[in-house]
PDB file of C-alpha atoms in Angstrom:
ATOM      1  CA  MET A  10      -7.902  29.993  25.062  1.00  0.00           C
ATOM      2  CA  ASN A  11     -10.064  32.609  24.639  1.00  0.00           C
ATOM      3  CA  PRO A  12     -10.544  34.236  20.981  1.00  0.00           C
ATOM      4  CA  VAL A  13      -8.272  37.251  21.620  1.00  0.00           C
ATOM      5  CA  SER A  14      -5.236  35.063  23.001  1.00  0.00           C
ATOM      6  CA  THR A  15      -6.229  32.849  19.578  1.00  0.00           C
ATOM      7  CA  VAL A  16      -5.296  35.974  17.706  1.00  0.00           C
ATOM      8  CA  ARG A  17      -2.099  36.779  19.664  1.00  0.00           C
ATOM      9  CA  ALA A  18      -0.930  33.648  19.604  1.00  0.00           C
ATOM     10  CA  ALA A  19      -1.286  33.379  15.007  1.00  0.00           C
ATOM     11  CA  ALA A  20      -0.018  37.212  14.640  1.00  0.00           C
ATOM     12  CA  ARG A  21       3.101  35.283  16.769  1.00  0.00           C
ATOM     13  CA  THR A  22       3.441  32.268  14.366  1.00  0.00           C
ATOM     14  CA  SER A  23       3.657  33.987  11.419  1.00  0.00           C
ATOM     15  CA  LEU A  24       5.651  36.184  12.427  1.00  0.00           C
ATOM     16  CA  LEU A  25       8.292  33.129  12.119  1.00  0.00           C
ATOM     17  CA  ASP A  26       6.777  32.231   8.603  1.00  0.00           C
ATOM     18  CA  ASP A  27       9.491  31.175   6.202  1.00  0.00           C
ATOM     19  CA  PHE A  28      12.144  32.721   8.356  1.00  0.00           C
ATOM     20  CA  SER A  29      15.592  32.934   6.740  1.00  0.00           C
ATOM     21  CA  LEU A  30      18.583  31.674   8.862  1.00  0.00           C
ATOM     22  CA  GLU A  31      22.704  32.644   8.349  1.00  0.00           C
ATOM     23  CA  MET A  32      25.498  29.886   7.822  1.00  0.00           C
ATOM     24  CA  THR A  33      29.345  30.054   7.164  1.00  0.00           C
ATOM     25  CA  GLY A  34      30.766  27.929   4.293  1.00  0.00           C
ATOM     26  CA  LYS A  35      32.073  25.759   7.438  1.00  0.00           C
ATOM     27  CA  ASP A  36      28.775  25.266   8.830  1.00  0.00           C
ATOM     28  CA  VAL A  37      27.791  22.711   6.286  1.00  0.00           C
ATOM     29  CA  PRO A  38      28.124  19.623   8.784  1.00  0.00           C
ATOM     30  CA  LYS A  39      26.559  21.407  10.710  1.00  0.00           C
ATOM     31  CA  LEU A  40      23.462  21.855   8.596  1.00  0.00           C
ATOM     32  CA  GLU A  41      23.608  18.276   8.236  1.00  0.00           C
ATOM     33  CA  GLU A  42      22.866  17.826  11.560  1.00  0.00           C
ATOM     34  CA  ALA A  43      19.901  20.903  11.842  1.00  0.00           C
ATOM     35  CA  ARG A  44      18.758  19.088   8.410  1.00  0.00           C
ATOM     36  CA  ASP A  45      14.865  17.761   9.987  1.00  0.00           C
ATOM     37  CA  THR A  46      14.732  20.649  12.040  1.00  0.00           C
ATOM     38  CA  ILE A  47      14.733  23.888   9.201  1.00  0.00           C
ATOM     39  CA  PRO A  48      11.745  23.481   7.337  1.00  0.00           C
ATOM     40  CA  GLN A  49      12.337  22.870   3.766  1.00  0.00           C
ATOM     41  CA  GLY A  50      12.250  25.807   1.164  1.00  0.00           C
ATOM     42  CA  THR A  51      13.923  28.112   3.714  1.00  0.00           C
ATOM     43  CA  ARG A  52      16.146  30.633   2.823  1.00  0.00           C
ATOM     44  CA  ILE A  53      19.782  30.166   4.204  1.00  0.00           C
ATOM     45  CA  ASN A  54      22.241  32.536   4.112  1.00  0.00           C
ATOM     46  CA  VAL A  55      25.535  31.595   3.696  1.00  0.00           C
ATOM     47  CA  THR A  56      27.699  34.541   4.381  1.00  0.00           C
ATOM     48  CA  PHE A  57      31.435  35.941   2.597  1.00  0.00           C
ATOM     49  CA  LEU A  58      34.522  35.880   4.544  1.00  0.00           C
ATOM     50  CA  GLY A  59      38.159  36.615   4.582  1.00  0.00           C
ATOM     51  CA  ASN A  60      39.044  33.464   5.317  1.00  0.00           C
ATOM     52  CA  GLU A  61      37.316  31.130   3.238  1.00  0.00           C
ATOM     53  CA  ASP A  62      38.143  30.243  -0.468  1.00  0.00           C
ATOM     54  CA  LEU A  63      36.325  30.141  -3.763  1.00  0.00           C
ATOM     55  CA  GLU A  64      34.986  26.525  -3.869  1.00  0.00           C
ATOM     56  CA  LEU A  65      34.510  26.352  -0.062  1.00  0.00           C
ATOM     57  CA  ARG A  66      31.968  29.383  -0.672  1.00  0.00           C
ATOM     58  CA  LEU A  67      30.439  27.176  -3.673  1.00  0.00           C
ATOM     59  CA  ALA A  68      30.326  24.707  -1.513  1.00  0.00           C
ATOM     60  CA  ALA A  69      28.322  25.025   0.603  1.00  0.00           C
ATOM     61  CA  ALA A  70      25.594  27.084  -1.378  1.00  0.00           C
ATOM     62  CA  ARG A  71      25.369  23.659  -3.045  1.00  0.00           C
ATOM     63  CA  ALA A  72      24.905  21.922  -0.008  1.00  0.00           C
ATOM     64  CA  VAL A  73      22.205  23.937   0.969  1.00  0.00           C
ATOM     65  CA  LYS A  74      20.553  23.587  -2.370  1.00  0.00           C
ATOM     66  CA  ARG A  75      20.685  19.300  -1.887  1.00  0.00           C
ATOM     67  CA  LEU A  76      19.399  19.354   1.490  1.00  0.00           C
ATOM     68  CA  GLY A  77      16.751  21.126   0.448  1.00  0.00           C
ATOM     69  CA  PHE A  78      17.096  25.085   0.929  1.00  0.00           C
ATOM     70  CA  VAL A  79      17.169  27.694  -0.811  1.00  0.00           C
ATOM     71  CA  PRO A  80      20.990  28.940  -1.010  1.00  0.00           C
ATOM     72  CA  VAL A  81      21.788  33.137  -0.576  1.00  0.00           C
ATOM     73  CA  PRO A  82      25.096  33.864  -1.144  1.00  0.00           C
ATOM     74  CA  HIS A  83      26.614  36.568  -0.022  1.00  0.00           C
ATOM     75  CA  ILE A  84      28.802  39.075  -1.975  1.00  0.00           C
ATOM     76  CA  SER A  85      31.573  41.385   0.310  1.00  0.00           C
ATOM     77  CA  ALA A  86      32.011  43.759  -2.237  1.00  0.00           C
ATOM     78  CA  ARG A  87      35.807  44.817  -0.679  1.00  0.00           C
ATOM     79  CA  ARG A  88      36.806  41.449  -0.893  1.00  0.00           C
ATOM     80  CA  LEU A  89      36.819  40.714  -4.138  1.00  0.00           C
ATOM     81  CA  GLY A  90      39.923  42.017  -5.806  1.00  0.00           C
ATOM     82  CA  SER A  91      38.886  42.664  -9.801  1.00  0.00           C
ATOM     83  CA  ARG A  92      36.357  42.214 -11.996  1.00  0.00           C
ATOM     84  CA  GLY A  93      37.618  38.913 -12.442  1.00  0.00           C
ATOM     85  CA  ASP A  94      37.468  37.449  -9.320  1.00  0.00           C
ATOM     86  CA  PHE A  95      33.005  38.584  -9.635  1.00  0.00           C
ATOM     87  CA  GLU A  96      32.732  36.764 -12.096  1.00  0.00           C
ATOM     88  CA  ARG A  97      33.887  33.623 -10.839  1.00  0.00           C
ATOM     89  CA  PHE A  98      32.088  33.794  -8.077  1.00  0.00           C
ATOM     90  CA  LEU A  99      29.018  34.546 -10.023  1.00  0.00           C
ATOM     91  CA  ALA A 100      29.709  31.644 -13.433  1.00  0.00           C
ATOM     92  CA  GLY A 101      30.365  29.089 -10.148  1.00  0.00           C
ATOM     93  CA  LEU A 102      26.934  29.851  -8.368  1.00  0.00           C
ATOM     94  CA  ARG A 103      25.153  30.147 -12.164  1.00  0.00           C
ATOM     95  CA  ALA A 104      27.036  26.772 -12.974  1.00  0.00           C
ATOM     96  CA  ASP A 105      25.474  25.059  -9.964  1.00  0.00           C
ATOM     97  CA  GLY A 106      22.360  26.791 -10.422  1.00  0.00           C
ATOM     98  CA  THR A 107      22.450  28.294  -7.323  1.00  0.00           C
ATOM     99  CA  SER A 108      22.554  31.971  -8.211  1.00  0.00           C
ATOM    100  CA  ASP A 109      19.163  32.909  -7.749  1.00  0.00           C
ATOM    101  CA  SER A 110      19.193  34.939  -4.716  1.00  0.00           C
ATOM    102  CA  VAL A 111      22.116  36.724  -3.869  1.00  0.00           C
ATOM    103  CA  PHE A 112      22.625  39.053  -0.443  1.00  0.00           C
ATOM    104  CA  LEU A 113      25.010  41.851  -1.123  1.00  0.00           C
ATOM    105  CA  VAL A 114      27.391  43.567   1.739  1.00  0.00           C
ATOM    106  CA  GLY A 115      30.298  46.238   1.458  1.00  0.00           C
ATOM    107  CA  GLY A 116      32.432  44.014   3.714  1.00  0.00           C
ATOM    108  CA  ASP A 117      35.174  44.902   6.631  1.00  0.00           C
ATOM    109  CA  PRO A 118      38.215  45.563   4.756  1.00  0.00           C
ATOM    110  CA  ALA A 119      39.077  48.944   5.402  1.00  0.00           C
ATOM    111  CA  VAL A 120      40.250  49.290   1.591  1.00  0.00           C
ATOM    112  CA  PRO A 121      38.839  47.640  -1.031  1.00  0.00           C
ATOM    113  CA  GLU A 122      40.703  44.876  -2.070  1.00  0.00           C
ATOM    114  CA  GLY A 123      39.941  45.645  -5.997  1.00  0.00           C
ATOM    115  CA  PRO A 124      37.659  47.861  -7.586  1.00  0.00           C
ATOM    116  CA  TYR A 125      33.765  47.307  -6.075  1.00  0.00           C
ATOM    117  CA  ALA A 126      33.534  49.726  -2.893  1.00  0.00           C
ATOM    118  CA  ASP A 127      30.465  48.836  -1.785  1.00  0.00           C
ATOM    119  CA  SER A 128      27.509  46.389  -2.573  1.00  0.00           C
ATOM    120  CA  LEU A 129      25.505  49.265  -5.338  1.00  0.00           C
ATOM    121  CA  SER A 130      28.515  49.312  -7.104  1.00  0.00           C
ATOM    122  CA  LEU A 131      28.286  45.545  -7.875  1.00  0.00           C
ATOM    123  CA  ILE A 132      24.661  46.004  -8.470  1.00  0.00           C
ATOM    124  CA  ASP A 133      25.376  49.010 -10.875  1.00  0.00           C
ATOM    125  CA  THR A 134      28.120  46.602 -13.325  1.00  0.00           C
ATOM    126  CA  GLY A 135      24.925  44.934 -14.266  1.00  0.00           C
ATOM    127  CA  LEU A 136      26.664  41.647 -13.814  1.00  0.00           C
ATOM    128  CA  LEU A 137      24.093  39.949 -11.754  1.00  0.00           C
ATOM    129  CA  GLN A 138      21.301  39.845 -14.066  1.00  0.00           C
ATOM    130  CA  GLU A 139      24.020  38.182 -16.450  1.00  0.00           C
ATOM    131  CA  TYR A 140      24.938  35.278 -15.063  1.00  0.00           C
ATOM    132  CA  GLY A 141      21.383  34.363 -13.528  1.00  0.00           C
ATOM    133  CA  VAL A 142      20.687  36.281 -10.339  1.00  0.00           C
ATOM    134  CA  GLN A 143      16.160  36.936 -10.150  1.00  0.00           C
ATOM    135  CA  ASP A 144      16.788  38.431  -6.638  1.00  0.00           C
ATOM    136  CA  VAL A 145      19.226  40.773  -4.253  1.00  0.00           C
ATOM    137  CA  GLY A 146      19.309  40.775  -0.602  1.00  0.00           C
ATOM    138  CA  ILE A 147      21.240  44.688   0.932  1.00  0.00           C
ATOM    139  CA  THR A 148      21.688  45.695   4.765  1.00  0.00           C
ATOM    140  CA  GLY A 149      19.778  47.774   6.781  1.00  0.00           C
ATOM    141  CA  TYR A 150      20.498  49.444   9.887  1.00  0.00           C
ATOM    142  CA  PRO A 151      18.248  49.906  12.312  1.00  0.00           C
ATOM    143  CA  GLU A 152      20.800  51.493  14.950  1.00  0.00           C
ATOM    144  CA  GLY A 153      23.381  52.904  12.475  1.00  0.00           C
ATOM    145  CA  HIS A 154      26.810  51.428  11.394  1.00  0.00           C
ATOM    146  CA  PRO A 155      30.251  52.555  13.438  1.00  0.00           C
ATOM    147  CA  ALA A 156      32.061  53.733  10.615  1.00  0.00           C
ATOM    148  CA  ILE A 157      29.112  55.039   8.387  1.00  0.00           C
ATOM    149  CA  ASP A 158      27.771  58.299   9.459  1.00  0.00           C
ATOM    150  CA  ALA A 159      23.275  58.059   9.127  1.00  0.00           C
ATOM    151  CA  GLY A 160      22.907  60.175   6.074  1.00  0.00           C
ATOM    152  CA  ALA A 161      25.334  57.855   3.963  1.00  0.00           C
ATOM    153  CA  LEU A 162      23.313  54.627   5.433  1.00  0.00           C
ATOM    154  CA  TRP A 163      20.332  56.788   4.074  1.00  0.00           C
ATOM    155  CA  SER A 164      21.429  57.725   0.906  1.00  0.00           C
ATOM    156  CA  ALA A 165      22.634  54.164   0.116  1.00  0.00           C
ATOM    157  CA  LEU A 166      19.526  52.391   1.121  1.00  0.00           C
ATOM    158  CA  ARG A 167      17.618  54.564  -0.963  1.00  0.00           C
ATOM    159  CA  ASP A 168      20.330  54.693  -4.219  1.00  0.00           C
ATOM    160  CA  LYS A 169      20.314  50.852  -3.874  1.00  0.00           C
ATOM    161  CA  HIS A 170      16.684  51.234  -4.217  1.00  0.00           C
ATOM    162  CA  THR A 171      16.329  53.205  -7.303  1.00  0.00           C
ATOM    163  CA  ALA A 172      19.141  50.700  -8.960  1.00  0.00           C
ATOM    164  CA  LEU A 173      17.692  47.519  -8.106  1.00  0.00           C
ATOM    165  CA  ALA A 174      14.149  48.657 -10.046  1.00  0.00           C
ATOM    166  CA  ALA A 175      16.264  50.114 -13.017  1.00  0.00           C
ATOM    167  CA  GLN A 176      17.427  46.547 -13.632  1.00  0.00           C
ATOM    168  CA  PRO A 177      15.124  45.195 -12.857  1.00  0.00           C
ATOM    169  CA  LEU A 178      15.604  43.152 -10.055  1.00  0.00           C
ATOM    170  CA  GLN A 179      13.459  41.886  -7.051  1.00  0.00           C
ATOM    171  CA  GLY A 180      15.253  42.941  -3.868  1.00  0.00           C
ATOM    172  CA  GLY A 181      14.798  42.800   0.349  1.00  0.00           C
ATOM    173  CA  ILE A 182      16.232  44.061   3.221  1.00  0.00           C
ATOM    174  CA  ILE A 183      17.518  41.859   5.995  1.00  0.00           C
ATOM    175  CA  THR A 184      19.091  44.176   9.196  1.00  0.00           C
ATOM    176  CA  GLN A 185      21.149  44.140  11.587  1.00  0.00           C
ATOM    177  CA  PHE A 186      20.263  41.923  15.204  1.00  0.00           C
ATOM    178  CA  GLY A 187      19.454  44.419  17.677  1.00  0.00           C
ATOM    179  CA  PHE A 188      17.324  43.958  21.395  1.00  0.00           C
ATOM    180  CA  ASP A 189      15.195  46.783  21.297  1.00  0.00           C
ATOM    181  CA  VAL A 190      12.570  46.725  18.975  1.00  0.00           C
ATOM    182  CA  ASP A 191      12.072  50.513  19.434  1.00  0.00           C
ATOM    183  CA  PRO A 192      14.132  51.516  17.180  1.00  0.00           C
ATOM    184  CA  VAL A 193      13.731  48.893  14.851  1.00  0.00           C
ATOM    185  CA  LEU A 194      10.394  49.263  14.168  1.00  0.00           C
ATOM    186  CA  ALA A 195      10.980  53.611  13.893  1.00  0.00           C
ATOM    187  CA  TRP A 196      14.118  52.807  11.163  1.00  0.00           C
ATOM    188  CA  VAL A 197      11.008  50.815   9.092  1.00  0.00           C
ATOM    189  CA  GLU A 198       8.616  53.338   9.295  1.00  0.00           C
ATOM    190  CA  GLU A 199      11.275  56.303   8.235  1.00  0.00           C
ATOM    191  CA  VAL A 200      12.442  53.292   5.231  1.00  0.00           C
ATOM    192  CA  ARG A 201       8.760  53.384   4.276  1.00  0.00           C
ATOM    193  CA  SER A 202       8.581  56.899   4.399  1.00  0.00           C
ATOM    194  CA  GLN A 203      11.354  57.667   2.188  1.00  0.00           C
ATOM    195  CA  GLY A 204       9.208  55.386  -0.433  1.00  0.00           C
ATOM    196  CA  VAL A 205      11.675  51.943   0.044  1.00  0.00           C
ATOM    197  CA  ALA A 206       8.888  49.146  -0.886  1.00  0.00           C
ATOM    198  CA  LEU A 207      11.533  46.437  -0.840  1.00  0.00           C
ATOM    199  CA  PRO A 208      10.296  43.886   2.058  1.00  0.00           C
ATOM    200  CA  ILE A 209      12.202  43.906   5.143  1.00  0.00           C
ATOM    201  CA  ARG A 210      13.903  40.716   7.204  1.00  0.00           C
ATOM    202  CA  ILE A 211      14.395  41.684  11.075  1.00  0.00           C
ATOM    203  CA  GLY A 212      17.408  40.536  12.566  1.00  0.00           C
ATOM    204  CA  VAL A 213      17.334  38.751  15.576  1.00  0.00           C
ATOM    205  CA  PRO A 214      20.083  36.481  17.395  1.00  0.00           C
ATOM    206  CA  GLY A 215      19.283  32.792  17.234  1.00  0.00           C
ATOM    207  CA  PRO A 216      19.581  31.400  21.345  1.00  0.00           C
ATOM    208  CA  ALA A 217      23.245  32.078  22.296  1.00  0.00           C
ATOM    209  CA  GLY A 218      25.615  32.411  25.172  1.00  0.00           C
ATOM    210  CA  ILE A 219      24.978  36.168  26.595  1.00  0.00           C
ATOM    211  CA  LYS A 220      29.233  36.936  26.653  1.00  0.00           C
ATOM    212  CA  ARG A 221      28.662  36.287  22.893  1.00  0.00           C
ATOM    213  CA  LEU A 222      26.079  38.434  22.283  1.00  0.00           C
ATOM    214  CA  MET A 223      27.783  41.080  23.235  1.00  0.00           C
ATOM    215  CA  THR A 224      30.526  40.631  21.623  1.00  0.00           C
ATOM    216  CA  TYR A 225      29.140  40.534  17.878  1.00  0.00           C
ATOM    217  CA  ALA A 226      26.724  43.237  19.353  1.00  0.00           C
ATOM    218  CA  SER A 227      29.823  45.500  19.961  1.00  0.00           C
ATOM    219  CA  ARG A 228      31.323  44.851  16.902  1.00  0.00           C
ATOM    220  CA  PHE A 229      28.178  46.024  15.144  1.00  0.00           C
ATOM    221  CA  GLY A 230      27.326  49.406  16.565  1.00  0.00           C
ATOM    222  CA  VAL A 231      24.216  47.130  18.522  1.00  0.00           C
ATOM    223  CA  GLY A 232      22.763  49.488  21.561  1.00  0.00           C
ATOM    224  CA  THR A 233      23.500  47.100  24.703  1.00  0.00           C
ATOM    225  CA  SER A 234      22.831  49.791  27.186  1.00  0.00           C
ATOM    226  CA  ALA A 235      21.649  48.169  31.034  1.00  0.00           C
ATOM    227  CA  SER A 236      17.626  49.214  29.745  1.00  0.00           C
ATOM    228  CA  VAL A 237      18.303  47.448  26.368  1.00  0.00           C
ATOM    229  CA  VAL A 238      19.545  44.285  27.238  1.00  0.00           C
ATOM    230  CA  ARG A 239      17.010  43.918  30.486  1.00  0.00           C
ATOM    231  CA  LYS A 240      13.753  44.403  27.418  1.00  0.00           C
ATOM    232  CA  TYR A 241      15.458  41.622  25.609  1.00  0.00           C
ATOM    233  CA  GLY A 242      15.554  39.312  29.393  1.00  0.00           C
ATOM    234  CA  PHE A 243      19.488  38.977  29.947  1.00  0.00           C
ATOM    235  CA  SER A 244      21.679  41.068  32.864  1.00  0.00           C
ATOM    236  CA  LEU A 245      25.094  42.526  31.856  1.00  0.00           C
ATOM    237  CA  THR A 246      26.062  41.464  35.672  1.00  0.00           C
ATOM    238  CA  ASN A 247      25.340  38.143  34.280  1.00  0.00           C
ATOM    239  CA  LEU A 248      27.403  36.838  31.182  1.00  0.00           C
ATOM    240  CA  MET A 249      27.379  33.555  32.028  1.00  0.00           C
ATOM    241  CA  GLY A 250      23.926  32.371  30.562  1.00  0.00           C
ATOM    242  CA  THR A 251      22.435  31.937  27.137  1.00  0.00           C
ATOM    243  CA  ALA A 252      19.792  34.381  26.364  1.00  0.00           C
ATOM    244  CA  GLY A 253      17.067  33.423  23.334  1.00  0.00           C
ATOM    245  CA  PRO A 254      14.854  36.466  21.206  1.00  0.00           C
ATOM    246  CA  ASP A 255      11.717  35.252  22.932  1.00  0.00           C
ATOM    247  CA  ARG A 256      10.677  39.024  24.433  1.00  0.00           C
ATOM    248  CA  PHE A 257      12.290  40.448  21.489  1.00  0.00           C
ATOM    249  CA  LEU A 258       9.689  38.265  18.782  1.00  0.00           C
ATOM    250  CA  ARG A 259       6.449  38.417  21.339  1.00  0.00           C
ATOM    251  CA  ALA A 260       6.924  42.724  21.414  1.00  0.00           C
ATOM    252  CA  LEU A 261       7.465  42.827  17.463  1.00  0.00           C
ATOM    253  CA  ASP A 262       4.320  40.858  17.151  1.00  0.00           C
ATOM    254  CA  ALA A 263       2.816  43.021  19.747  1.00  0.00           C
ATOM    255  CA  ALA A 264       4.162  46.980  18.348  1.00  0.00           C
ATOM    256  CA  HIS A 265       3.994  45.504  14.438  1.00  0.00           C
ATOM    257  CA  ASP A 266       1.112  47.547  12.629  1.00  0.00           C
ATOM    258  CA  PRO A 267       0.754  46.087   8.742  1.00  0.00           C
ATOM    259  CA  ASP A 268      -0.343  49.690   7.975  1.00  0.00           C
ATOM    260  CA  ARG A 269       2.674  51.364   8.566  1.00  0.00           C
ATOM    261  CA  HIS A 270       5.376  49.326   8.950  1.00  0.00           C
ATOM    262  CA  GLY A 271       4.409  46.343   5.720  1.00  0.00           C
ATOM    263  CA  GLU A 272       4.703  42.583   6.133  1.00  0.00           C
ATOM    264  CA  LEU A 273       7.599  41.961   8.240  1.00  0.00           C
ATOM    265  CA  LYS A 274       9.426  38.588   8.224  1.00  0.00           C
ATOM    266  CA  ILE A 275      12.434  37.005  11.264  1.00  0.00           C
ATOM    267  CA  HIS A 276      16.344  36.214  10.473  1.00  0.00           C
ATOM    268  CA  PHE A 277      18.056  34.857  12.747  1.00  0.00           C
ATOM    269  CA  TYR A 278      21.749  35.515  13.214  1.00  0.00           C
ATOM    270  CA  THR A 279      22.735  31.705  14.237  1.00  0.00           C
ATOM    271  CA  PHE A 280      26.446  32.395  15.430  1.00  0.00           C
ATOM    272  CA  GLY A 281      27.147  28.820  14.540  1.00  0.00           C
ATOM    273  CA  GLY A 282      24.081  27.684  15.991  1.00  0.00           C
ATOM    274  CA  LEU A 283      21.753  26.102  13.373  1.00  0.00           C
ATOM    275  CA  SER A 284      20.274  23.281  15.527  1.00  0.00           C
ATOM    276  CA  ALA A 285      19.765  25.160  18.376  1.00  0.00           C
ATOM    277  CA  THR A 286      17.912  28.175  16.374  1.00  0.00           C
ATOM    278  CA  SER A 287      15.863  25.826  14.213  1.00  0.00           C
ATOM    279  CA  GLU A 288      14.712  23.968  17.072  1.00  0.00           C
ATOM    280  CA  TRP A 289      13.966  27.301  19.080  1.00  0.00           C
ATOM    281  CA  ALA A 290      11.579  28.119  16.977  1.00  0.00           C
ATOM    282  CA  ALA A 291       9.583  25.300  16.114  1.00  0.00           C
ATOM    283  CA  ARG A 292       9.595  25.189  19.314  1.00  0.00           C
ATOM    284  CA  PHE A 293       8.004  29.226  20.014  1.00  0.00           C
ATOM    285  CA  ARG A 294       5.402  28.257  17.467  1.00  0.00           C
ATOM    286  CA  LYS A 295       4.853  25.221  18.687  1.00  0.00           C
ATOM    287  CA  ASP A 296       4.302  26.771  22.558  1.00  0.00           C
ATOM    288  CA  SER A 297       2.540  30.303  20.502  1.00  0.00           C
ATOM    289  CA  ALA A 298      -0.085  27.802  19.175  1.00  0.00           C
ATOM    290  CA  ALA A 299      -0.930  25.446  21.995  1.00  0.00           C
TER     291      ALA A 299
END
């Protein structure tokens, strides 16, 4: 391998250093199966779904910790019925030693089920620090949000950044997943130009069926034009196969400029495929280093 190739391979390998994963509360058996292919200390986000209860969420965070990983429980603002619900969740996390890191989302309900309309309102309560939270993740939307206009998204990002600094709490951003590197890096540049210096993890779908990827992409407003998905490596006319993020990560590596974008890491949306995603990441790292 020539020196230039060695540099590119090293860059691709480092892009997957300290990647994070996502699971649901019901995915604990899948995490057990995948444990040997996931590096110890990996951050694993545990989603906050409407059809799961408090004990299931707490048990999932405990399992992540027990298996040697770092639990990052999600807290969905609009799904909290009361301040008491919020405190019970935080108290449970603290009691289990799983409250260090959380990830805040607004949540899907169009009408909040309680007093919290968005993740900023959770930060503003001051309860996160009170219950031992040290690191708070927030969302980023390089391709926008189907129900929120761009101006509101930028305002919310700046406000959350300011609120975290005022607490003070450490923070980071995880983006929605996408199939096109260009809008992702353009968004990252804009984030930096607005003075938001939080670490950013780029959301990437793990290997999954193309039909399933299209379903999630439609739900979250991700661009799926023929030209975009062709860049990613699959065709809208053939939805029966599977696709992985190989092309996306190589394109991200090639276009990433640390001086403009800062340090970037990867967050995998596994869609239930913890083993498939972790095995894919191990193969990609090995092939890139070869």
